[in-house]
Coordinates of C-alpha atoms in Angstrom, one line a residue:
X1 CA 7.8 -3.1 36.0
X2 CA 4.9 -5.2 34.5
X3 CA 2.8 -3.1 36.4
X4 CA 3.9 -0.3 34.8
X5 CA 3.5 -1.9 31.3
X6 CA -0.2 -2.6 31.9
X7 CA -1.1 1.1 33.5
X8 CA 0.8 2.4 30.0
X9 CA -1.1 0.2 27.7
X10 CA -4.6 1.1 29.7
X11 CA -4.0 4.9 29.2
X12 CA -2.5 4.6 25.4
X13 CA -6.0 2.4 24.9
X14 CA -8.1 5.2 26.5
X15 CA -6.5 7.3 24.4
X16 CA -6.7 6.3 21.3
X17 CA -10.2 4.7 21.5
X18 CA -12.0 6.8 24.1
X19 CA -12.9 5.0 27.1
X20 CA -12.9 1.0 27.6
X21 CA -16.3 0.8 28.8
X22 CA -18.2 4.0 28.5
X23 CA -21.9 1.9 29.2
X24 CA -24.0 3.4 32.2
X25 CA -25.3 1.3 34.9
X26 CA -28.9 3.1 34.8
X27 CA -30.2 4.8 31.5
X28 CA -32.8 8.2 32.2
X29 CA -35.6 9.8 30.4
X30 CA -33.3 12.0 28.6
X31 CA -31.5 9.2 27.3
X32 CA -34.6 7.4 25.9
X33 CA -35.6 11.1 24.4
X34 CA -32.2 11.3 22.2
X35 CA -31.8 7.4 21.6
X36 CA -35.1 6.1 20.8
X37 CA -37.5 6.6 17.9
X38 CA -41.0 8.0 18.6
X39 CA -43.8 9.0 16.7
X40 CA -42.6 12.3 17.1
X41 CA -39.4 11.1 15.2
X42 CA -41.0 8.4 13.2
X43 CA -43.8 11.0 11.4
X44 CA -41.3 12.8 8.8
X45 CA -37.7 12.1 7.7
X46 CA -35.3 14.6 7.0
X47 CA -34.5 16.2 3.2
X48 CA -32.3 18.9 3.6
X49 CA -30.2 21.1 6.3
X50 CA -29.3 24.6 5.5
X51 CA -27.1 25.7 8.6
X52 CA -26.5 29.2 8.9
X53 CA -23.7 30.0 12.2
X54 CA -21.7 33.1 13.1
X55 CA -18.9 31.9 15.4
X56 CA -17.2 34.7 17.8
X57 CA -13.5 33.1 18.9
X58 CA -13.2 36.0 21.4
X59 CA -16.9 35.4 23.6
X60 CA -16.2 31.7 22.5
X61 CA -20.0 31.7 21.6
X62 CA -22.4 31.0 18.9
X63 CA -25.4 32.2 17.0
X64 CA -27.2 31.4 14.2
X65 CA -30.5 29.3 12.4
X66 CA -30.9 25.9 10.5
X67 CA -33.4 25.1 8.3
X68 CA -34.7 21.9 8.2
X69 CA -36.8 20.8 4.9
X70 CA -38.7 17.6 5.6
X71 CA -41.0 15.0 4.2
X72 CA -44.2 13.9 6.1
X73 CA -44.6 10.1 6.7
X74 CA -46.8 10.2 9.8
X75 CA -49.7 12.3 10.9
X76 CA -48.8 14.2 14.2
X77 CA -48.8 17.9 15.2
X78 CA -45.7 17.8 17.0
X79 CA -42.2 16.8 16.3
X80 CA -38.8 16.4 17.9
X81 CA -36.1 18.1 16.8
X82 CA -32.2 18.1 19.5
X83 CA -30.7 20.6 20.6
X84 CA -28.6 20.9 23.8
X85 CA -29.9 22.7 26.8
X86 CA -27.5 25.4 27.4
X87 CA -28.7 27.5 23.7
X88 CA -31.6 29.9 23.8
X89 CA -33.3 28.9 21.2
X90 CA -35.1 32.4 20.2
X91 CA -37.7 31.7 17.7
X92 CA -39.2 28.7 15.2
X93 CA -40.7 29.4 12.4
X94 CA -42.4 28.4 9.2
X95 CA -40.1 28.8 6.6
X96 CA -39.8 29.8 2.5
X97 CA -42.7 31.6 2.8
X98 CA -43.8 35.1 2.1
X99 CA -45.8 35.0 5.5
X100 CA -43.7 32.7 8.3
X101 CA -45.3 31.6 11.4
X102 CA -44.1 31.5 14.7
X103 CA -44.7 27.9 16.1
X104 CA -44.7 27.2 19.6
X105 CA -42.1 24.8 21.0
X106 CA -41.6 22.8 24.4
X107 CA -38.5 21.6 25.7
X108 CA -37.5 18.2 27.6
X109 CA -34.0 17.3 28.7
X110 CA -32.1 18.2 25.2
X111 CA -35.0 17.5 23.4
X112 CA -37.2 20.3 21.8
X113 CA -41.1 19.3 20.5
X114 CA -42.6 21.9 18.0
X115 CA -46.1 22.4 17.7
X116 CA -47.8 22.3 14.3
X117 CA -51.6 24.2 14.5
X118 CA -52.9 21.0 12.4
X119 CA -51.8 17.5 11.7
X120 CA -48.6 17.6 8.6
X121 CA -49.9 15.3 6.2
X122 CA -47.8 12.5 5.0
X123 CA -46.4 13.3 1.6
X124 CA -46.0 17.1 2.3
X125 CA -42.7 18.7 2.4
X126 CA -42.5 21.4 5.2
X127 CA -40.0 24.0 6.1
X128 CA -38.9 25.5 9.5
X129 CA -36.3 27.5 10.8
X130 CA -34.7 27.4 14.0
X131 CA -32.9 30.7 15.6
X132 CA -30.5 30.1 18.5
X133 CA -27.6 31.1 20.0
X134 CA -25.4 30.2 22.7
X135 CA -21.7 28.8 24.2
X136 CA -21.3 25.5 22.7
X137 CA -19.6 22.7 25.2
X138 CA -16.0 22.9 25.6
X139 CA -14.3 19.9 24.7
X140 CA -11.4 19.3 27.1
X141 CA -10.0 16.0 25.0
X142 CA -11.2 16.1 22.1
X143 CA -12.3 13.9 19.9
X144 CA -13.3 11.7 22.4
X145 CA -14.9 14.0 25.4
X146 CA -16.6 16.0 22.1
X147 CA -17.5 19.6 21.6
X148 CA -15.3 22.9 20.6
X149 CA -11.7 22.8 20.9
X150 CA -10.6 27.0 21.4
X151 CA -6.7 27.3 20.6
X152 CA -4.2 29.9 19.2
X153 CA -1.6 28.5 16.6
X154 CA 2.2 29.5 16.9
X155 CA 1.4 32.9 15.3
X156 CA -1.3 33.9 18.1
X157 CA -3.9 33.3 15.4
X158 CA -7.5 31.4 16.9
X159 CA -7.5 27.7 15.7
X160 CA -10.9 26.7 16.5
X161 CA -12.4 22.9 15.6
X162 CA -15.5 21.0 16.7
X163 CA -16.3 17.2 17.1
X164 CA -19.3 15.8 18.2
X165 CA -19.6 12.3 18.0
X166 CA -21.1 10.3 20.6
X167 CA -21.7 13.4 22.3
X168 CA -23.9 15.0 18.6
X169 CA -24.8 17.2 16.6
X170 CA -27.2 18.7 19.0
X171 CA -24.3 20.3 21.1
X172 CA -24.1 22.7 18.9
X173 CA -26.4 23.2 16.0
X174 CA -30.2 22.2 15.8
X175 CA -31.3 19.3 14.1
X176 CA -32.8 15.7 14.0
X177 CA -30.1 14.2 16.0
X178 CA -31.1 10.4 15.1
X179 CA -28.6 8.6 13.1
X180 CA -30.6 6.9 11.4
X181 CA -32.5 10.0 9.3
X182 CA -30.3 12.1 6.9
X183 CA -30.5 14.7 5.0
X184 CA -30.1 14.0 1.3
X185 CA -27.5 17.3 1.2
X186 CA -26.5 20.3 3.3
X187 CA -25.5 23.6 2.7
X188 CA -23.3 25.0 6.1
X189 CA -22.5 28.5 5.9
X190 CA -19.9 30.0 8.9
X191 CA -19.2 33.7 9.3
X192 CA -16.0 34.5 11.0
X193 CA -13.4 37.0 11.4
X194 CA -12.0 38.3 8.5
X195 CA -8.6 37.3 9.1
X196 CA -9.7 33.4 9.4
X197 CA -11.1 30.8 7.0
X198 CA -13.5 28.2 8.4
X199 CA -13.2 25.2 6.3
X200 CA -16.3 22.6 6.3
X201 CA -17.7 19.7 4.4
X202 CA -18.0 19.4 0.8
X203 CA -17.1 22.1 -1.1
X204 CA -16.9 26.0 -0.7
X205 CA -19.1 27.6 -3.1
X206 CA -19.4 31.4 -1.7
X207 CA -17.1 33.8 0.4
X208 CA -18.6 37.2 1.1
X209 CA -17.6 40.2 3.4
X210 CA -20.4 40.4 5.8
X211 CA -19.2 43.5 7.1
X212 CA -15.7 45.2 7.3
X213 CA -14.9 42.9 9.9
X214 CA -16.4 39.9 8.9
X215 CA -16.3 37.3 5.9
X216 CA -19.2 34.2 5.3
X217 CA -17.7 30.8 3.9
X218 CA -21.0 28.8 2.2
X219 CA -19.9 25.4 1.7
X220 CA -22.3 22.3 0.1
X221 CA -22.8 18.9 0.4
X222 CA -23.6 16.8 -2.1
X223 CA -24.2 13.3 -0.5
X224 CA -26.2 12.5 2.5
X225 CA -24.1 13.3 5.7
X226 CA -24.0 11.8 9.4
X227 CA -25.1 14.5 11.7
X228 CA -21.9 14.2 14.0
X229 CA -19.7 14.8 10.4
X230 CA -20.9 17.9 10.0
X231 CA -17.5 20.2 11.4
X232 CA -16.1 23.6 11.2
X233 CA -12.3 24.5 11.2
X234 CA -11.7 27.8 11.9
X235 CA -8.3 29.2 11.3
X236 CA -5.5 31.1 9.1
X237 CA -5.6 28.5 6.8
X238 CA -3.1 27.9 3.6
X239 CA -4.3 26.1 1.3
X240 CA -2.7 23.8 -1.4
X241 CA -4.5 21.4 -3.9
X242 CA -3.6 18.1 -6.5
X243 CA -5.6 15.3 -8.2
X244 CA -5.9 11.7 -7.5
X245 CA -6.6 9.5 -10.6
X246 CA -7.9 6.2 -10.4
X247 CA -7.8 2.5 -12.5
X248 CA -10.5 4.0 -14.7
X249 CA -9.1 7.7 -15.4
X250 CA -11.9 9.2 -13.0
X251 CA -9.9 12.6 -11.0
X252 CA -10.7 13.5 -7.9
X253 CA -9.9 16.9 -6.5
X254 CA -7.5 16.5 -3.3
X255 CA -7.5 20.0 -1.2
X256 CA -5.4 20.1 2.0
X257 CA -6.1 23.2 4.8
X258 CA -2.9 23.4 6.5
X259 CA -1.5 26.3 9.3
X260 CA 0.9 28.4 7.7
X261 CA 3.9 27.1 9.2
X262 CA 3.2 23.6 8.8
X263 CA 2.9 23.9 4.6
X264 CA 6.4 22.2 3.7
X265 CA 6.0 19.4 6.2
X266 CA 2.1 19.0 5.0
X267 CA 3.5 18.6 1.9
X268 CA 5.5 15.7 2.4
X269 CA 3.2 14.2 5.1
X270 CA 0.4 14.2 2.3
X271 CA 2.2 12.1 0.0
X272 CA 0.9 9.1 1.6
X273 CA -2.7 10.1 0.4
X274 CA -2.6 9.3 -3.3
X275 CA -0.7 5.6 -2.7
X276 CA -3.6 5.1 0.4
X277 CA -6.8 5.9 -2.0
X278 CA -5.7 3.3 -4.9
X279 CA -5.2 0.8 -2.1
X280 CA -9.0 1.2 -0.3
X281 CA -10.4 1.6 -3.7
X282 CA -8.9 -1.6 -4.6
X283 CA -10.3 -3.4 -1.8
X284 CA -12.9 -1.6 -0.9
X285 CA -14.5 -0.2 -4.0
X286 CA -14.7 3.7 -5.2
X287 CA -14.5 6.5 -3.4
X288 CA -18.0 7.5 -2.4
X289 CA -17.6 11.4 -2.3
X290 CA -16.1 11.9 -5.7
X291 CA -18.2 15.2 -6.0
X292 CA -17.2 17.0 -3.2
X293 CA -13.4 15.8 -3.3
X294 CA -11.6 14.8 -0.3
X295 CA -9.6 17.4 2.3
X296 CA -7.1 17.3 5.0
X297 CA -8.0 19.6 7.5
X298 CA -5.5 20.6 10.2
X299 CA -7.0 20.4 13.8
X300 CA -5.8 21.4 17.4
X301 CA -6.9 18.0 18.4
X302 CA -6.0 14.4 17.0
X303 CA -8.7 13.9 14.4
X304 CA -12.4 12.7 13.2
X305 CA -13.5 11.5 10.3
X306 CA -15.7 14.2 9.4
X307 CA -17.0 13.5 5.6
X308 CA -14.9 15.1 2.4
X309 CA -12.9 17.6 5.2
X310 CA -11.3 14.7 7.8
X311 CA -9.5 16.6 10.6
X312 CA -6.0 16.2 11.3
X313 CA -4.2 16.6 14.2
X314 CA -1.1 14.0 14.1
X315 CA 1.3 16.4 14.2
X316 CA 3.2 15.4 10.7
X317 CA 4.6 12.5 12.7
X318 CA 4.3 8.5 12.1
X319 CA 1.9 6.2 13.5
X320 CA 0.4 7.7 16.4
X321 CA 1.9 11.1 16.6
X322 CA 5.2 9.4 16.9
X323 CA 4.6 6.0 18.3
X324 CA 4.8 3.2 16.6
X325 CA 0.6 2.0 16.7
X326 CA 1.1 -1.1 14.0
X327 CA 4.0 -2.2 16.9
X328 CA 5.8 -4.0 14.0
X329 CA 7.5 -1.4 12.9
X330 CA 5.6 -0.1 9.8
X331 CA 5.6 4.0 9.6
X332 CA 2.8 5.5 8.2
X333 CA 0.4 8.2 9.5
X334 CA -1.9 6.3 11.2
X335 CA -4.6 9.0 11.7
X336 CA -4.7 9.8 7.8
X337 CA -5.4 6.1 7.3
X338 CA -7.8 5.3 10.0
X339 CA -10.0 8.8 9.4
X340 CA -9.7 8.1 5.5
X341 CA -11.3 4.4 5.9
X342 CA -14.3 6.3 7.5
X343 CA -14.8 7.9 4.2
X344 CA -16.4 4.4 3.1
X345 CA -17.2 2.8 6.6
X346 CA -19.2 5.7 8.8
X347 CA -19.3 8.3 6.2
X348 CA -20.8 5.8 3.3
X349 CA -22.0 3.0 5.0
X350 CA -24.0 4.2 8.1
X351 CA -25.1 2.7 11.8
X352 CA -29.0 3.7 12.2
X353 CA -27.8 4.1 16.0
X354 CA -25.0 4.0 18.5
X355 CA -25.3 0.4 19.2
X356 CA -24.4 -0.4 15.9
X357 CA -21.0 2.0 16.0
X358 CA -19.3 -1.8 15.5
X359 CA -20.1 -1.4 12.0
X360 CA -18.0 1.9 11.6
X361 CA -15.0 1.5 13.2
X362 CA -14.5 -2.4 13.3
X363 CA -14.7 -2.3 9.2
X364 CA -12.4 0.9 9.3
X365 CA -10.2 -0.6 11.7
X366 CA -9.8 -3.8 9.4
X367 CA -9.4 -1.7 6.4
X368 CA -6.0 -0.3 7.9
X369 CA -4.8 -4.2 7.9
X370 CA -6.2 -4.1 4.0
X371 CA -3.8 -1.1 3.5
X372 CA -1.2 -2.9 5.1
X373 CA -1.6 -5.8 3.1
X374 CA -1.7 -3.6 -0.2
X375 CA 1.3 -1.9 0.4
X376 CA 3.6 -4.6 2.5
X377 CA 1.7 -7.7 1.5
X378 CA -0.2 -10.6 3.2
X379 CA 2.0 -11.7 5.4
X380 CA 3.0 -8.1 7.0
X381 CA -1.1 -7.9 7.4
X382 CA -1.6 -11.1 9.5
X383 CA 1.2 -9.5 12.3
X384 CA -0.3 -6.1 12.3
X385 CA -3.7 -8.1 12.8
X386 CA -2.2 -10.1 15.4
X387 CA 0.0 -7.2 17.0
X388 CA -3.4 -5.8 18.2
X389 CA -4.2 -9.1 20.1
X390 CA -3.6 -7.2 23.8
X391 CA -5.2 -4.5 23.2
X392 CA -8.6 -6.2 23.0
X393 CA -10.2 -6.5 26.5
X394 CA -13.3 -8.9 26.4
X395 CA -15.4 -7.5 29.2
X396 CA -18.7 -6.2 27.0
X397 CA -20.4 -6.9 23.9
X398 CA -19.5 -5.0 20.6
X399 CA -23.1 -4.3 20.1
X400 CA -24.7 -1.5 22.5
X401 CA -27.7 -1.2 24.0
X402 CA -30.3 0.1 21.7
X403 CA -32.7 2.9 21.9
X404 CA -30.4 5.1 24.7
X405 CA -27.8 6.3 22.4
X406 CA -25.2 3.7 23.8
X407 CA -22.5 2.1 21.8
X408 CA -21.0 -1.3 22.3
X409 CA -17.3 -1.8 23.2
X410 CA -14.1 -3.5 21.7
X411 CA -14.9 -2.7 18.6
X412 CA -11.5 -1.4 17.0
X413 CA -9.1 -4.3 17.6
X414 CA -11.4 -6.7 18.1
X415 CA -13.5 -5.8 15.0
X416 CA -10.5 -6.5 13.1
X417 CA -9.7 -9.7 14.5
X418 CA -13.2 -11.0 13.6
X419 CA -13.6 -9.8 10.3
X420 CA -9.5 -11.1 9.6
X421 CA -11.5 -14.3 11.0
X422 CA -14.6 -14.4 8.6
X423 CA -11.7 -14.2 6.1
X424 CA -10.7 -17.3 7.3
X425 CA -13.9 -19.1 7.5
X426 CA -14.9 -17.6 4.1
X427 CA -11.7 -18.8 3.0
X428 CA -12.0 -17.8 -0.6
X429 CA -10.6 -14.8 -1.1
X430 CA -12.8 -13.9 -4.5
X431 CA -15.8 -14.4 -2.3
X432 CA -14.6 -12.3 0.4
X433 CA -13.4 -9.1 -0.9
X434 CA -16.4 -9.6 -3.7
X435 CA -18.4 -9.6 -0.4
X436 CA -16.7 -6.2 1.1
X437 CA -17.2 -4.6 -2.2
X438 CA -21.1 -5.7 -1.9
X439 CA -21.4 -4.2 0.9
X440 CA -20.3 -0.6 -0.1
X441 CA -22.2 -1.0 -3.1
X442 CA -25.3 -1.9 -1.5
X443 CA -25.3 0.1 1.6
X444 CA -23.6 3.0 -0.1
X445 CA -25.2 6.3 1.4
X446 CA -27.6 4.6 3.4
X447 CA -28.1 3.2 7.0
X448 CA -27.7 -0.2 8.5
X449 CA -27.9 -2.1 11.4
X450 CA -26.8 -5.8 13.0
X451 CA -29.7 -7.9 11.5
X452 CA -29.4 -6.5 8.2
X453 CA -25.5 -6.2 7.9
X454 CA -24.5 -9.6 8.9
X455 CA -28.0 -11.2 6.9
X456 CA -26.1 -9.6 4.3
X457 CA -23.1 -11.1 4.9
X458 CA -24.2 -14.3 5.1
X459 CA -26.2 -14.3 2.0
X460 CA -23.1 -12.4 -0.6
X461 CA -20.4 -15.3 1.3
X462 CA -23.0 -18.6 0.7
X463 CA -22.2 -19.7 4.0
X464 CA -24.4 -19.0 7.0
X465 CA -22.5 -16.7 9.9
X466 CA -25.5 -15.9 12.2
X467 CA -24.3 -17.8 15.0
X468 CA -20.7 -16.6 14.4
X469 CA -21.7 -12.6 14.5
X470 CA -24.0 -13.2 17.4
X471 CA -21.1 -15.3 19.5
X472 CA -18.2 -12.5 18.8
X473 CA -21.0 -9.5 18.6
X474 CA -23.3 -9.7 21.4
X475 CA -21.6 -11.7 23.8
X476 CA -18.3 -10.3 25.4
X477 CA -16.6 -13.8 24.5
X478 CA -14.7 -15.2 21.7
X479 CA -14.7 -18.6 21.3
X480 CA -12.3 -21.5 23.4
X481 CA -11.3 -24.3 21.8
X482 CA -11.5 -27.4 24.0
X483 CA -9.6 -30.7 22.9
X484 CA -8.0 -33.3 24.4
X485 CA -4.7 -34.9 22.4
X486 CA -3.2 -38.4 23.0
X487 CA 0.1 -39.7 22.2
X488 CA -1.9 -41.7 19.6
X489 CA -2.8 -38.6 17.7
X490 CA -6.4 -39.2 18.6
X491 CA -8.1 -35.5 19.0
X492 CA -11.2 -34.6 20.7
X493 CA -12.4 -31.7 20.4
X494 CA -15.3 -29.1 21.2
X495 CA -16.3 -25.2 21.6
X496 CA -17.3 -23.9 24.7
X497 CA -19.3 -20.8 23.9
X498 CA -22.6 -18.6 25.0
X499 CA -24.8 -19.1 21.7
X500 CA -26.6 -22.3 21.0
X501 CA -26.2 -24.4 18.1
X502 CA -23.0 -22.6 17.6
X503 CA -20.1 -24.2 14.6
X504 CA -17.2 -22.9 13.5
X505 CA -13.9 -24.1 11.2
X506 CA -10.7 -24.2 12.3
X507 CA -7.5 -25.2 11.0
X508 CA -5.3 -27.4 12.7
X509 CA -2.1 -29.4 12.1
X510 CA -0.3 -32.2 13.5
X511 CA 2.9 -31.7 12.7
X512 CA 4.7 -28.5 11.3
X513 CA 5.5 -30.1 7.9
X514 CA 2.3 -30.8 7.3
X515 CA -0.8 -28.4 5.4
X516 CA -2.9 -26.8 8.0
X517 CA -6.8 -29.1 7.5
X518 CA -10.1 -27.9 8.7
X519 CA -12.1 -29.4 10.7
X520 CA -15.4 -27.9 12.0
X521 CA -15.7 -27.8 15.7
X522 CA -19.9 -27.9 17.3
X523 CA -20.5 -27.6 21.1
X524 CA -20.6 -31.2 21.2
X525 CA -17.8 -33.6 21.5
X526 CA -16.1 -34.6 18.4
X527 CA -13.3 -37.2 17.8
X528 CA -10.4 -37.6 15.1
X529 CA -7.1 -39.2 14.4
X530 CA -4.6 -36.8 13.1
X531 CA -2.1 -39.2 10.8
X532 CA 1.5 -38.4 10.8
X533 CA 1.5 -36.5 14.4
X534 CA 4.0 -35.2 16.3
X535 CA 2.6 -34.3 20.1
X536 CA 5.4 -31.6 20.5
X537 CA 4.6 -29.7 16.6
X538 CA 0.3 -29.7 17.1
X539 CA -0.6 -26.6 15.9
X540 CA -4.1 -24.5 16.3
X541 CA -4.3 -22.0 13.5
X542 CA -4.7 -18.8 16.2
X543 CA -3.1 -16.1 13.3
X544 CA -5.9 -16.4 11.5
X545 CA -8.5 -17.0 13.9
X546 CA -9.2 -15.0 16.7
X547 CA -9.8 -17.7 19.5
X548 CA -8.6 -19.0 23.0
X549 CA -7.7 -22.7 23.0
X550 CA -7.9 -24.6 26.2
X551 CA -6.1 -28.3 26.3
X552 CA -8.2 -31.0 28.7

């Protein structure tokens, strides 16, 4: 029976967070070429994408052009642009002008170099245009596996929905695929059958008849936007609309794309959104897409957080398309609340590469227990923390491997449980969430990475964590509390970690009547005398710290 236990809670974790350990052994050219930065990469940063795509649901294929508009930092006649293998890719050229060029291109791996005849000179904005066409990769578990997802609703109608991350943007439109360039705004117009809608980011401007056959949706983005964000839903849509209002009267525009079928229970299902918004602006400051609204997006697979038009694929059902995911007992729709929290961690506040994917989902993952705590208070929080204690595995650091496009592991649960942990060591609750809101405020829109993030952190909580990120970050252990207790009450006690110089608080107790007191814990041998102990009642704080304890 246990054995069955453990094979059901390895297969629920693949499931709802992709694989356990998804790090390679050996890394290749071709993961250098999409991972690293280059001066083919490094000589111009990305203004503006204007993706034009025609998608076919019958051939299950593609066609279509991006223009890219960029800025010139480096001299270099060549630069990299992604795109996957499997498109042709039928012409570059020089775009916006009344004459275009045709550049020559090269192609390595899913990396694509384009020739320039001279040098671009830093400060000048250039223009090309990329013509492809193809069959994008089929995703057979989407989200995590990535790609197209090709499904008929009830009704017999196509239902067609991309995600790409982790596997990017380059599977299926041309671009910069680096995470840490993006473009200021996008425009992404699709051109499907007329009996469909395809529903993307932002919001839709345009719809046109192509043809009697045929209808373009134009849709634009106001903000900067992740590559691996950018999505289409293709589908018979319904569509129904309502408002969100905030502390300080501002409205933002709530639209919800919905199978026909489905509209009653959407209805319902959607109430949760307005209650969920006040909460994470509460905590976690304002919305950051107030422009382009914020839309529900019905998928054939579970969901992605794909900025202002998050997929969903939960099915109208509670927690995690029916299972109880909080396991004590709470019953909201846990993929509206998780893919909503990407709006400010992902979406907003940006990784400059996979290695740093910690900083998305370990902040949205905590954010759920902020929602929690809104809505059920503090106390409800800690166990929903603490229910997510097994789930964690230990076996690789939460950082990746940089410059291969290779995210670190753990970092859902575990994320949590650290940042529920800073809490603790912060312990100043003004200070804290003053120092979550800093952080949206500072890195809103923009990309970030480990140094910077948790120099950050230090600074806004006055208290130095360096040694503290690097321990639970970029080793694969937490930290074990030694100590050895005598009938005397006398306490000695230590932390047996990777990282040098490492110190910590904790809060202990010697009896349960007592408050819990901090003491701070170095690598080296301390010793105490607890007054008024009780052997049997010593108590290590472990709900609010995420530790092992080990007694001598």
């Amino acid at each position: 029976m246990r054995l069955v236990s453990i094979i059901i809670f390895l297969l629920f974790s693949v499931l709802a967070f992709g694989q356990l350990n998804t790090q390679k052994d050996t890394y290749t050219r071709c993961d250098s070429l999409r991972g690293s930065l280059r001066l083919e990469r490094t000589c111009y940063n990305v203004g503006y994408y204007d993706l034009d795509v025609t998608v076919d649901p019958e051939n299950q294929y593609i066609k279509g052009s991006n223009t890219i508009i960029f800025r010139a930092v480096e001299a270099s006649n060549r630069i990299q642009i992604d795109l996957f293998e499997q498109y042709e890719i039928t012409a570059i050229k020089t775009a916006l002008t009344s004459n275009p060029e045709t550049l020559s291109f090269t192609r390595e791996c899913n990396a694509v170099f384009v020739n320039f005849k001279k040098d671009i000179k830093p400060g000048t904005v250039y223009y090309i245009e990329v013509f492809y066409e193809g069959k994008p990769q089929v995703a057979e578990r989407a989200p995590w596996d990535g790609g197209f997802v090709w499904e008929k609703d009830k009704e017999g109608e196509h239902w067609i929905g991309v995600a790409c991350q982790g596997l990017g943007a380059s599977s299926w439109w041309p671009n910069k695929d680096y995470l840490g360039d993006e473009p200021d705004s996008m425009r992404i117009k699709c051109t499907v059958p007329k009996n469909l809608i395809a529903v993307s980011n932002g919001n839709l401007t345009d719809t046109a008849p192509i043809d009697t056959t045929q209808t373009r949706y134009t849709w634009k983005v106001s903000y900067p936007i992740n590559n691996y964000n950018v999505s289409l839903n293709i589908a018979n849509y319904t569509n129904f609309s309502d408002m969100y209002y905030n502390e300080d009267g501002d409205s933002l525009h709530l639209d919800y794309y919905v199978l026909p079928y489905n509209l009653e229970k959407a209805k319902k299902q959607f109430e949760q959104v307005k209650p969920m918004m006040a909460c994470f602006e509460k905590y976690l400051g304002p919305y950051p897409f107030y422009k382009d609204g914020f839309a529900l997006v019905e998928t054939p697979y579970l969901g992605m957080e794909h900025q202002s038009a998050i997929a969903y694929g939960n099915e109208y059902k509670t927690g995690y398309r029916g299972r109880d995911f909080s396991q004590i007992g709470l019953d909201f729709d846990y993929i509206i609340i998780h893919e909503t929290g990407h709006e400010w961690w992902g979406n907003s506040v940006s990784k400059k590469e996979a290695a740093d994917m910690w900083i998305h989902e370990s902040f949205c993952t905590y954010s759920e227990a902020l929602y929690v705590e809104c809505l059920h208070g503090y106390e409800t929080a800690m166990d929903y923390v603490n229910a997510r204690r097994n789930r964690v595995a230990n076996k690789s650091p939460m950082v990746g491997i940089r410059g291969v496009n290779e995210e670190g592991t753990d970092m859902y649960d575990k994320g949590m449980l650290v940042l529920n942990t800073l809490r603790s060591i912060v312990d100043n609750d003004e200070v804290w969430f003053n120092t979550i809101k800093a952080i949206t405020e500072e890195y809103k829109m923009k990309n970030t990475d480990y140094d910077e993030l948790t120099a950050f952190m230090s600074k806004s909580t006055g208290k130095d964590l360096s040694k503290i990120f690097k321990q639970y970050l970029t080793t694969p252990n937490i930290p074990v509390f030694e100590y050895q207790l005598k009938k005397s009450g006398k306490l000695k006690y230590r932390w047996n970690v990777d990282t040098k110089g490492f110190e910590m608080p904790l809060k202990i107790r010697g009896n349960k009547s007592d408050e819990f007191i901090t003491i701070t814990p170095t690598t080296t041998f301390k010793k105490m005398k607890l007054s008024n102990f009780n052997k049997n009642e010593f108590e290590i704080d472990h709900r609010h710290f995420y530790i092992n304890s080990k007694s001598l």
